[in-house]
């Protein structure tokens, strides 16, 4: 059974976490306080542009990642109390996951299977199991990145904006022709 979290609850919890009042959200987004109140109490559908503006005003990575996950099905955050309260939990988890992933790669020759167009059911199962291990590692690393950004008074969004010209220049992301060699432009 999938856990569904309402968008208003995510925004409400994010504002509470960052100690931002409905009045402050209204001032920052130019949305009336009454309308903000309706949005945050499930009484009124939130237009996407206003939802984005509210999320930007809240400026909390956890809220944004969970909002995007809820709306678009992208990566969720590892944000349970075990993760938030223990630096050792990150290190232990990452060490275990990296070892499991390496072992799975070696035993099952995953890289060669990834380049094959036709996989048997057994090979598909191996790739799926390895994918689950990789997903665990990615989600944990995303949690670590979020905590690091927070500790350095920035956001993952800002870090991505800072790195985007490099990703485009190296052609890891589309837009290389327009931005290659021009790091001074913002994307």
PDB file of C-alpha atoms in Angstrom:
ATOM      1  CA  UNK A   1       0.000   0.000   0.000  1.00  0.00           C
ATOM      2  CA  UNK A   2       1.493   3.340  -1.071  1.00  0.00           C
ATOM      3  CA  UNK A   3       1.511   6.199   1.385  1.00  0.00           C
ATOM      4  CA  UNK A   4      -0.035   9.320  -0.112  1.00  0.00           C
ATOM      5  CA  UNK A   5       0.764  12.686   1.391  1.00  0.00           C
ATOM      6  CA  UNK A   6      -1.235  15.727   0.412  1.00  0.00           C
ATOM      7  CA  UNK A   7       0.507  18.649  -1.232  1.00  0.00           C
ATOM      8  CA  UNK A   8      -1.045  21.109   1.250  1.00  0.00           C
ATOM      9  CA  UNK A   9       0.312  19.013   4.137  1.00  0.00           C
ATOM     10  CA  UNK A  10       3.807  19.040   2.610  1.00  0.00           C
ATOM     11  CA  UNK A  11       3.710  22.821   2.180  1.00  0.00           C
ATOM     12  CA  UNK A  12       2.208  23.340   5.635  1.00  0.00           C
ATOM     13  CA  UNK A  13       4.873  21.150   7.281  1.00  0.00           C
ATOM     14  CA  UNK A  14       7.644  22.874   5.308  1.00  0.00           C
ATOM     15  CA  UNK A  15       6.452  26.315   6.396  1.00  0.00           C
ATOM     16  CA  UNK A  16       6.231  25.135   9.996  1.00  0.00           C
ATOM     17  CA  UNK A  17       9.749  23.637   9.838  1.00  0.00           C
ATOM     18  CA  UNK A  18      11.156  26.922   8.522  1.00  0.00           C
ATOM     19  CA  UNK A  19       9.027  29.043  10.912  1.00  0.00           C
ATOM     20  CA  UNK A  20       7.321  30.889   8.046  1.00  0.00           C
ATOM     21  CA  UNK A  21       3.835  32.184   8.786  1.00  0.00           C
ATOM     22  CA  UNK A  22       1.007  32.248   6.271  1.00  0.00           C
ATOM     23  CA  UNK A  23       1.290  36.033   6.301  1.00  0.00           C
ATOM     24  CA  UNK A  24       4.998  35.828   5.392  1.00  0.00           C
ATOM     25  CA  UNK A  25       4.254  33.300   2.631  1.00  0.00           C
ATOM     26  CA  UNK A  26       1.618  35.655   1.269  1.00  0.00           C
ATOM     27  CA  UNK A  27       4.042  38.591   1.303  1.00  0.00           C
ATOM     28  CA  UNK A  28       6.821  36.627  -0.393  1.00  0.00           C
ATOM     29  CA  UNK A  29       4.556  35.129  -3.046  1.00  0.00           C
ATOM     30  CA  UNK A  30       2.104  38.018  -3.512  1.00  0.00           C
ATOM     31  CA  UNK A  31      -0.758  35.635  -2.724  1.00  0.00           C
ATOM     32  CA  UNK A  32      -3.396  36.774  -0.236  1.00  0.00           C
ATOM     33  CA  UNK A  33      -3.186  35.343   3.285  1.00  0.00           C
ATOM     34  CA  UNK A  34      -6.722  33.947   3.004  1.00  0.00           C
ATOM     35  CA  UNK A  35      -5.842  32.173  -0.213  1.00  0.00           C
ATOM     36  CA  UNK A  36      -2.634  30.800   1.366  1.00  0.00           C
ATOM     37  CA  UNK A  37      -4.746  29.550   4.272  1.00  0.00           C
ATOM     38  CA  UNK A  38      -7.136  27.806   1.880  1.00  0.00           C
ATOM     39  CA  UNK A  39      -4.240  26.226  -0.023  1.00  0.00           C
ATOM     40  CA  UNK A  40      -2.596  24.907   3.142  1.00  0.00           C
ATOM     41  CA  UNK A  41      -5.778  23.403   4.579  1.00  0.00           C
ATOM     42  CA  UNK A  42      -6.874  21.347   1.563  1.00  0.00           C
ATOM     43  CA  UNK A  43      -9.821  23.687   1.002  1.00  0.00           C
ATOM     44  CA  UNK A  44      -8.784  24.921  -2.425  1.00  0.00           C
ATOM     45  CA  UNK A  45      -6.827  23.440  -5.347  1.00  0.00           C
ATOM     46  CA  UNK A  46      -3.406  25.060  -5.711  1.00  0.00           C
ATOM     47  CA  UNK A  47      -2.456  26.248  -9.212  1.00  0.00           C
ATOM     48  CA  UNK A  48       0.948  24.827 -10.123  1.00  0.00           C
ATOM     49  CA  UNK A  49       2.611  28.243 -10.543  1.00  0.00           C
ATOM     50  CA  UNK A  50       1.464  29.304  -7.071  1.00  0.00           C
ATOM     51  CA  UNK A  51       2.537  25.957  -5.621  1.00  0.00           C
ATOM     52  CA  UNK A  52       6.018  26.496  -7.072  1.00  0.00           C
ATOM     53  CA  UNK A  53       6.148  30.039  -5.672  1.00  0.00           C
ATOM     54  CA  UNK A  54       5.089  28.833  -2.222  1.00  0.00           C
ATOM     55  CA  UNK A  55       7.704  26.052  -2.285  1.00  0.00           C
ATOM     56  CA  UNK A  56      10.386  28.567  -3.331  1.00  0.00           C
ATOM     57  CA  UNK A  57       9.371  30.891  -0.486  1.00  0.00           C
ATOM     58  CA  UNK A  58       9.584  28.017   2.001  1.00  0.00           C
ATOM     59  CA  UNK A  59      13.068  27.253   0.608  1.00  0.00           C
ATOM     60  CA  UNK A  60      13.459  23.824   2.215  1.00  0.00           C
ATOM     61  CA  UNK A  61      15.042  20.943   0.282  1.00  0.00           C
ATOM     62  CA  UNK A  62      13.078  18.263   2.099  1.00  0.00           C
ATOM     63  CA  UNK A  63       9.792  19.988   1.273  1.00  0.00           C
ATOM     64  CA  UNK A  64      10.762  20.462  -2.374  1.00  0.00           C
ATOM     65  CA  UNK A  65      11.996  16.889  -2.869  1.00  0.00           C
ATOM     66  CA  UNK A  66       8.897  15.416  -1.243  1.00  0.00           C
ATOM     67  CA  UNK A  67       6.641  17.750  -3.229  1.00  0.00           C
ATOM     68  CA  UNK A  68       8.275  16.768  -6.514  1.00  0.00           C
ATOM     69  CA  UNK A  69       8.103  13.100  -5.516  1.00  0.00           C
ATOM     70  CA  UNK A  70       4.408  13.412  -4.722  1.00  0.00           C
ATOM     71  CA  UNK A  71       3.576  15.289  -7.924  1.00  0.00           C
ATOM     72  CA  UNK A  72       5.940  13.719 -10.438  1.00  0.00           C
ATOM     73  CA  UNK A  73       7.043  10.428  -8.923  1.00  0.00           C
ATOM     74  CA  UNK A  74      10.720  11.336  -8.829  1.00  0.00           C
ATOM     75  CA  UNK A  75      13.143  10.371  -6.066  1.00  0.00           C
ATOM     76  CA  UNK A  76      11.851  10.631  -2.483  1.00  0.00           C
ATOM     77  CA  UNK A  77      14.005  11.651   0.481  1.00  0.00           C
ATOM     78  CA  UNK A  78      15.386   9.402   3.185  1.00  0.00           C
ATOM     79  CA  UNK A  79      14.273  11.604   6.052  1.00  0.00           C
ATOM     80  CA  UNK A  80      13.347   9.308   8.928  1.00  0.00           C
ATOM     81  CA  UNK A  81      14.483  10.041  12.469  1.00  0.00           C
ATOM     82  CA  UNK A  82      17.253   7.405  12.278  1.00  0.00           C
ATOM     83  CA  UNK A  83      18.760   9.278   9.359  1.00  0.00           C
ATOM     84  CA  UNK A  84      18.319  12.805  10.712  1.00  0.00           C
ATOM     85  CA  UNK A  85      19.706  12.094  14.170  1.00  0.00           C
ATOM     86  CA  UNK A  86      22.809  10.053  13.437  1.00  0.00           C
ATOM     87  CA  UNK A  87      25.792  10.807  11.254  1.00  0.00           C
ATOM     88  CA  UNK A  88      26.891   7.213  11.828  1.00  0.00           C
ATOM     89  CA  UNK A  89      23.663   5.961  10.242  1.00  0.00           C
ATOM     90  CA  UNK A  90      24.750   7.520   6.939  1.00  0.00           C
ATOM     91  CA  UNK A  91      28.237   6.064   7.085  1.00  0.00           C
ATOM     92  CA  UNK A  92      27.070   2.579   8.093  1.00  0.00           C
ATOM     93  CA  UNK A  93      24.317   2.486   5.500  1.00  0.00           C
ATOM     94  CA  UNK A  94      26.585   3.714   2.716  1.00  0.00           C
ATOM     95  CA  UNK A  95      29.320   1.237   3.582  1.00  0.00           C
ATOM     96  CA  UNK A  96      26.839  -1.665   3.562  1.00  0.00           C
ATOM     97  CA  UNK A  97      25.154  -0.542   0.341  1.00  0.00           C
ATOM     98  CA  UNK A  98      28.407   0.029  -1.538  1.00  0.00           C
ATOM     99  CA  UNK A  99      29.623  -3.450  -0.590  1.00  0.00           C
ATOM    100  CA  UNK A 100      26.315  -5.056  -1.601  1.00  0.00           C
ATOM    101  CA  UNK A 101      26.333  -3.217  -4.917  1.00  0.00           C
ATOM    102  CA  UNK A 102      29.954  -4.164  -5.700  1.00  0.00           C
ATOM    103  CA  UNK A 103      29.277  -7.796  -4.821  1.00  0.00           C
ATOM    104  CA  UNK A 104      26.147  -7.875  -6.954  1.00  0.00           C
ATOM    105  CA  UNK A 105      27.956  -6.290  -9.890  1.00  0.00           C
ATOM    106  CA  UNK A 106      30.804  -8.811  -9.708  1.00  0.00           C
ATOM    107  CA  UNK A 107      28.716 -11.916  -9.174  1.00  0.00           C
ATOM    108  CA  UNK A 108      26.045 -11.204 -11.750  1.00  0.00           C
ATOM    109  CA  UNK A 109      28.023  -9.323 -14.418  1.00  0.00           C
ATOM    110  CA  UNK A 110      25.437  -6.541 -14.370  1.00  0.00           C
ATOM    111  CA  UNK A 111      27.353  -4.145 -16.607  1.00  0.00           C
ATOM    112  CA  UNK A 112      27.382  -6.611 -19.499  1.00  0.00           C
ATOM    113  CA  UNK A 113      23.667  -7.257 -18.976  1.00  0.00           C
ATOM    114  CA  UNK A 114      22.913  -3.523 -19.098  1.00  0.00           C
ATOM    115  CA  UNK A 115      24.374  -3.301 -22.597  1.00  0.00           C
ATOM    116  CA  UNK A 116      22.378  -6.288 -23.870  1.00  0.00           C
ATOM    117  CA  UNK A 117      19.095  -5.681 -25.671  1.00  0.00           C
ATOM    118  CA  UNK A 118      17.690  -9.092 -24.827  1.00  0.00           C
ATOM    119  CA  UNK A 119      17.694 -10.439 -21.294  1.00  0.00           C
ATOM    120  CA  UNK A 120      16.328 -13.690 -19.967  1.00  0.00           C
ATOM    121  CA  UNK A 121      13.901 -13.576 -17.055  1.00  0.00           C
ATOM    122  CA  UNK A 122      16.755 -14.555 -14.739  1.00  0.00           C
ATOM    123  CA  UNK A 123      18.956 -11.758 -16.072  1.00  0.00           C
ATOM    124  CA  UNK A 124      16.101  -9.261 -15.707  1.00  0.00           C
ATOM    125  CA  UNK A 125      15.716 -10.376 -12.104  1.00  0.00           C
ATOM    126  CA  UNK A 126      19.460  -9.838 -11.486  1.00  0.00           C
ATOM    127  CA  UNK A 127      19.327  -6.354 -13.014  1.00  0.00           C
ATOM    128  CA  UNK A 128      16.237  -5.487 -10.958  1.00  0.00           C
ATOM    129  CA  UNK A 129      17.883  -6.637  -7.702  1.00  0.00           C
ATOM    130  CA  UNK A 130      21.003  -4.622  -8.483  1.00  0.00           C
ATOM    131  CA  UNK A 131      18.804  -1.622  -9.380  1.00  0.00           C
ATOM    132  CA  UNK A 132      17.145  -1.788  -5.959  1.00  0.00           C
ATOM    133  CA  UNK A 133      20.564  -1.769  -4.257  1.00  0.00           C
ATOM    134  CA  UNK A 134      21.630   1.193  -6.393  1.00  0.00           C
ATOM    135  CA  UNK A 135      18.384   3.027  -5.566  1.00  0.00           C
ATOM    136  CA  UNK A 136      19.074   2.600  -1.843  1.00  0.00           C
ATOM    137  CA  UNK A 137      22.505   4.140  -2.296  1.00  0.00           C
ATOM    138  CA  UNK A 138      21.244   7.048  -4.420  1.00  0.00           C
ATOM    139  CA  UNK A 139      18.474   7.932  -1.973  1.00  0.00           C
ATOM    140  CA  UNK A 140      20.881   7.862   0.958  1.00  0.00           C
ATOM    141  CA  UNK A 141      23.403  10.001  -0.899  1.00  0.00           C
ATOM    142  CA  UNK A 142      20.633  12.444  -1.753  1.00  0.00           C
ATOM    143  CA  UNK A 143      19.808  12.641   1.955  1.00  0.00           C
ATOM    144  CA  UNK A 144      23.475  13.291   2.748  1.00  0.00           C
ATOM    145  CA  UNK A 145      23.599  15.995   0.068  1.00  0.00           C
ATOM    146  CA  UNK A 146      20.499  17.652   1.478  1.00  0.00           C
ATOM    147  CA  UNK A 147      22.011  17.690   4.987  1.00  0.00           C
ATOM    148  CA  UNK A 148      25.326  19.045   3.650  1.00  0.00           C
ATOM    149  CA  UNK A 149      23.558  21.819   1.754  1.00  0.00           C
ATOM    150  CA  UNK A 150      21.562  22.713   4.844  1.00  0.00           C
ATOM    151  CA  UNK A 151      24.718  22.754   7.000  1.00  0.00           C
ATOM    152  CA  UNK A 152      26.403  25.120   4.529  1.00  0.00           C
ATOM    153  CA  UNK A 153      23.393  27.485   4.404  1.00  0.00           C
ATOM    154  CA  UNK A 154      22.413  26.696   0.839  1.00  0.00           C
ATOM    155  CA  UNK A 155      20.039  24.320  -0.924  1.00  0.00           C
ATOM    156  CA  UNK A 156      20.429  21.402  -3.305  1.00  0.00           C
ATOM    157  CA  UNK A 157      18.656  23.560  -5.879  1.00  0.00           C
ATOM    158  CA  UNK A 158      21.328  26.255  -5.546  1.00  0.00           C
ATOM    159  CA  UNK A 159      24.096  23.653  -5.756  1.00  0.00           C
ATOM    160  CA  UNK A 160      22.552  22.244  -8.939  1.00  0.00           C
ATOM    161  CA  UNK A 161      22.305  25.729 -10.450  1.00  0.00           C
ATOM    162  CA  UNK A 162      25.965  26.290  -9.616  1.00  0.00           C
ATOM    163  CA  UNK A 163      27.055  23.035 -11.282  1.00  0.00           C
ATOM    164  CA  UNK A 164      24.691  23.070 -14.265  1.00  0.00           C
ATOM    165  CA  UNK A 165      27.033  24.955 -16.634  1.00  0.00           C
ATOM    166  CA  UNK A 166      29.724  22.319 -16.007  1.00  0.00           C
ATOM    167  CA  UNK A 167      27.272  19.452 -16.640  1.00  0.00           C
ATOM    168  CA  UNK A 168      26.171  21.086 -19.867  1.00  0.00           C
ATOM    169  CA  UNK A 169      29.723  21.867 -20.959  1.00  0.00           C
ATOM    170  CA  UNK A 170      30.771  18.250 -20.391  1.00  0.00           C
ATOM    171  CA  UNK A 171      27.639  17.139 -22.246  1.00  0.00           C
ATOM    172  CA  UNK A 172      26.221  15.205 -19.297  1.00  0.00           C
ATOM    173  CA  UNK A 173      23.042  17.226 -19.810  1.00  0.00           C
ATOM    174  CA  UNK A 174      21.311  18.595 -22.899  1.00  0.00           C
ATOM    175  CA  UNK A 175      22.047  22.142 -23.911  1.00  0.00           C
ATOM    176  CA  UNK A 176      25.724  21.583 -24.658  1.00  0.00           C
ATOM    177  CA  UNK A 177      25.705  23.406 -27.991  1.00  0.00           C
ATOM    178  CA  UNK A 178      24.194  26.551 -26.496  1.00  0.00           C
ATOM    179  CA  UNK A 179      26.248  26.636 -23.290  1.00  0.00           C
ATOM    180  CA  UNK A 180      29.562  24.887 -24.004  1.00  0.00           C
ATOM    181  CA  UNK A 181      32.477  27.120 -23.071  1.00  0.00           C
ATOM    182  CA  UNK A 182      30.249  29.782 -21.546  1.00  0.00           C
ATOM    183  CA  UNK A 183      30.212  29.301 -17.795  1.00  0.00           C
ATOM    184  CA  UNK A 184      29.303  32.913 -17.138  1.00  0.00           C
ATOM    185  CA  UNK A 185      25.752  32.450 -18.446  1.00  0.00           C
ATOM    186  CA  UNK A 186      23.118  31.077 -16.201  1.00  0.00           C
ATOM    187  CA  UNK A 187      21.032  28.309 -17.647  1.00  0.00           C
TER     188      UNK A 187
END
